[in-house]
Structures are given as structure tokens and as C-alpha cells.
mmCIF file of C-alpha atoms in Angstrom:
data_model
loop_
_atom_site.group_PDB
_atom_site.id
_atom_site.type_symbol
_atom_site.label_atom_id
_atom_site.label_comp_id
_atom_site.label_asym_id
_atom_site.label_seq_id
_atom_site.Cartn_x
_atom_site.Cartn_y
_atom_site.Cartn_z
ATOM 1 C CA MET L 1 -17.820 0.701 -2.925
ATOM 2 C CA HIS L 2 -20.354 1.618 -5.580
ATOM 3 C CA ILE L 3 -20.703 -0.157 -8.916
ATOM 4 C CA GLY L 4 -18.449 2.301 -10.781
ATOM 5 C CA GLU L 5 -15.563 1.551 -8.449
ATOM 6 C CA MET L 6 -16.266 -2.174 -8.762
ATOM 7 C CA VAL L 7 -16.101 -1.854 -12.546
ATOM 8 C CA ARG L 8 -12.794 -0.005 -12.291
ATOM 9 C CA ARG L 9 -11.247 -2.512 -9.884
ATOM 10 C CA THR L 10 -12.410 -5.703 -11.608
ATOM 11 C CA GLY L 11 -12.543 -4.654 -15.259
ATOM 12 C CA VAL L 12 -16.038 -6.161 -15.471
ATOM 13 C CA SER L 13 -18.857 -4.059 -16.917
ATOM 14 C CA GLU L 14 -21.851 -2.872 -14.905
ATOM 15 C CA ARG L 15 -24.069 -5.043 -17.074
ATOM 16 C CA LEU L 16 -22.069 -8.168 -16.206
ATOM 17 C CA LEU L 17 -22.010 -7.332 -12.503
ATOM 18 C CA ARG L 18 -25.799 -7.031 -12.569
ATOM 19 C CA TYR L 19 -26.026 -10.307 -14.494
ATOM 20 C CA TYR L 20 -23.858 -12.069 -11.902
ATOM 21 C CA GLU L 21 -26.211 -10.761 -9.244
ATOM 22 C CA GLU L 22 -29.262 -11.995 -11.180
ATOM 23 C CA GLN L 23 -27.646 -15.427 -11.452
ATOM 24 C CA GLY L 24 -27.047 -15.558 -7.694
ATOM 25 C CA LEU L 25 -23.266 -15.377 -8.043
ATOM 26 C CA LEU L 26 -22.756 -11.977 -6.462
ATOM 27 C CA HIS L 27 -24.600 -10.495 -3.495
ATOM 28 C CA PRO L 28 -24.005 -6.769 -3.046
ATOM 29 C CA THR L 29 -25.902 -4.991 -0.321
ATOM 30 C CA ARG L 30 -28.474 -2.384 -1.310
ATOM 31 C CA LEU L 31 -28.853 1.111 0.044
ATOM 32 C CA PRO L 32 -32.388 2.416 0.649
ATOM 33 C CA SER L 33 -31.946 4.337 -2.612
ATOM 34 C CA GLY L 34 -31.449 1.013 -4.437
ATOM 35 C CA TYR L 35 -27.758 1.573 -5.155
ATOM 36 C CA ARG L 36 -25.571 -1.498 -4.931
ATOM 37 C CA VAL L 37 -22.684 -1.499 -2.472
ATOM 38 C CA TYR L 38 -19.849 -3.971 -2.926
ATOM 39 C CA ASN L 39 -17.126 -4.932 -0.473
ATOM 40 C CA GLU L 40 -13.550 -6.147 -0.929
ATOM 41 C CA VAL L 41 -14.609 -9.816 -0.847
ATOM 42 C CA ASP L 42 -16.802 -9.192 -3.901
ATOM 43 C CA ILE L 43 -13.684 -8.347 -5.933
ATOM 44 C CA ASP L 44 -12.281 -11.820 -5.243
ATOM 45 C CA THR L 45 -15.668 -13.364 -6.015
ATOM 46 C CA VAL L 46 -15.755 -11.656 -9.407
ATOM 47 C CA ARG L 47 -12.240 -12.902 -10.141
ATOM 48 C CA ARG L 48 -13.272 -16.465 -9.258
ATOM 49 C CA ILE L 49 -16.370 -16.145 -11.453
ATOM 50 C CA ARG L 50 -14.261 -14.898 -14.379
ATOM 51 C CA SER L 51 -11.783 -17.757 -13.955
ATOM 52 C CA LEU L 52 -14.534 -20.363 -13.884
ATOM 53 C CA LEU L 53 -16.239 -18.822 -16.924
ATOM 54 C CA ALA L 54 -12.891 -18.877 -18.754
ATOM 55 C CA ALA L 55 -12.650 -22.586 -17.893
ATOM 56 C CA GLY L 56 -15.868 -23.136 -19.835
ATOM 57 C CA LEU L 57 -18.324 -23.483 -16.966
ATOM 58 C CA SER L 58 -21.850 -22.099 -17.163
ATOM 59 C CA THR L 59 -23.178 -19.658 -14.584
ATOM 60 C CA THR L 60 -25.520 -22.408 -13.374
ATOM 61 C CA VAL L 61 -22.578 -24.679 -12.564
ATOM 62 C CA ILE L 62 -20.605 -21.770 -11.139
ATOM 63 C CA ALA L 63 -23.467 -20.944 -8.772
ATOM 64 C CA ARG L 64 -23.258 -24.479 -7.374
ATOM 65 C CA ILE L 65 -19.489 -24.669 -6.979
ATOM 66 C CA LEU L 66 -18.523 -21.063 -6.213
ATOM 67 C CA PRO L 67 -18.934 -21.476 -2.431
ATOM 68 C CA CYS L 68 -16.655 -24.523 -2.625
ATOM 69 C CA VAL L 69 -13.737 -22.957 -4.494
ATOM 70 C CA CYS L 70 -11.110 -20.780 -2.851
ATOM 71 C CA VAL L 71 -8.170 -18.858 -4.238
ATOM 72 C CA ASP L 72 -4.822 -20.452 -3.469
ATOM 73 C CA GLY L 73 -2.275 -18.072 -4.946
ATOM 74 C CA PRO L 74 -2.833 -18.019 -8.708
ATOM 75 C CA THR L 75 -4.925 -21.203 -8.574
ATOM 76 C CA LEU L 76 -8.529 -21.956 -7.688
ATOM 77 C CA THR L 77 -8.736 -24.865 -5.267
ATOM 78 C CA PRO L 78 -11.870 -26.930 -4.613
ATOM 79 C CA VAL L 79 -12.575 -27.376 -0.916
ATOM 80 C CA CYS L 80 -15.760 -29.515 -1.031
ATOM 81 C CA SER L 81 -15.641 -33.178 -2.079
ATOM 82 C CA ASP L 82 -18.730 -32.865 -4.307
ATOM 83 C CA THR L 83 -16.997 -30.103 -6.242
ATOM 84 C CA ILE L 84 -14.375 -32.485 -7.619
ATOM 85 C CA THR L 85 -17.093 -34.765 -8.992
ATOM 86 C CA GLU L 86 -18.899 -31.845 -10.608
ATOM 87 C CA LEU L 87 -15.682 -30.480 -12.116
ATOM 88 C CA ARG L 88 -14.819 -33.890 -13.554
ATOM 89 C CA ARG L 89 -18.287 -34.068 -15.120
ATOM 90 C CA GLU L 90 -17.784 -30.637 -16.655
ATOM 91 C CA ARG L 91 -14.358 -31.656 -17.940
ATOM 92 C CA GLU L 92 -15.921 -34.677 -19.654
ATOM 93 C CA ARG L 93 -18.578 -32.430 -21.213
ATOM 94 C CA ILE L 94 -15.892 -30.081 -22.541
ATOM 95 C CA THR L 95 -13.811 -32.990 -23.854
ATOM 96 C CA HIS L 96 -16.870 -34.306 -25.690
ATOM 97 C CA ALA L 97 -17.491 -30.858 -27.218
ATOM 98 C CA ILE L 98 -13.840 -30.642 -28.316
ATOM 99 C CA ASN L 99 -14.068 -34.064 -29.972
ATOM 100 C CA GLU L 100 -17.205 -33.015 -31.850
ATOM 101 C CA LEU L 101 -15.533 -29.797 -33.021
ATOM 102 C CA GLN L 102 -12.473 -31.723 -34.189
ATOM 103 C CA ALA L 103 -14.716 -34.093 -36.160
ATOM 104 C CA SER L 104 -16.470 -31.086 -37.719
ATOM 105 C CA ARG L 105 -13.132 -29.534 -38.654
ATOM 106 C CA THR L 106 -11.997 -32.813 -40.236
ATOM 107 C CA MET L 107 -15.208 -32.941 -42.271
ATOM 108 C CA LEU L 108 -14.681 -29.365 -43.453
ATOM 109 C CA ASP L 109 -11.071 -30.144 -44.356
ATOM 110 C CA THR L 110 -12.344 -33.055 -46.470
ATOM 111 C CA VAL L 111 -14.859 -30.860 -48.261
ATOM 112 C CA ILE L 112 -12.328 -28.061 -48.799
ATOM 113 C CA SER L 113 -9.677 -30.433 -50.141
ATOM 114 C CA ALA L 114 -12.219 -31.887 -52.613
ATOM 115 C CA ALA L 115 -12.737 -28.477 -54.224
ATOM 116 C CA PRO L 116 -11.243 -28.007 -57.677
ATOM 117 C CA ALA L 117 -8.072 -25.933 -57.805
ATOM 118 C CA ALA L 118 -8.781 -22.277 -58.451
#
């Protein structure tokens, strides 16, 4: 299928599909004319990429773990032992970021509550 059909079937823009290709996440074949041709497996790959991005992972991390994650019904399941370690590391990074954001929000709440009544 050509890129327009891929956009229609995945809901992902042409620009993002090209970006995924640049990042090594997606590997469409190329016609001699340069047009990209996607297959049915690429639809599932895009869905996995979108799920992992929604989980807060960077495309760099996704590139490393994508071959080791399969779709198991509505859930992504890691199938390589190293993937679990990497996902735990990413979870810790996200938890740390959440804690920092909560501390920032608390600081802002303090500053806001110190303001004189309007």
C-alpha cells in the first residue's frame, strides 16, 4: 500500500511515517520511482510505536525494544529478557520526572497561596 493508504489505515500523518522511517522504526520498501510501499505488518508496527510513545518512551528507546515487543490482544508483551530491564529503567526515569513535576506544582501552589486576596 502507498503512504496515503497507510495514513488512512493508521491515522498517522505522512510526516510522522517518514519520521519513523528516519528513526529506523519503520522500513517500507521503495519502488524505483522512490515511492514508499507498506505492507500489513507495518500497520501493526505503527500501532506498537504509537503505544510505546504514549507510554512516554523516546524513539531511541523504541528503536531498541520494538523488535522485542509483540502484540498480545490489547497489550504489548516483551519477549526479550533485556527488554524488561530497559522498560524498568524507563519507568524509573518517568517516576523521577513525575516527582519533579509534583515538587514544582507544590512550589507554585505555595507561591499562589501567598498572593494577596484580589
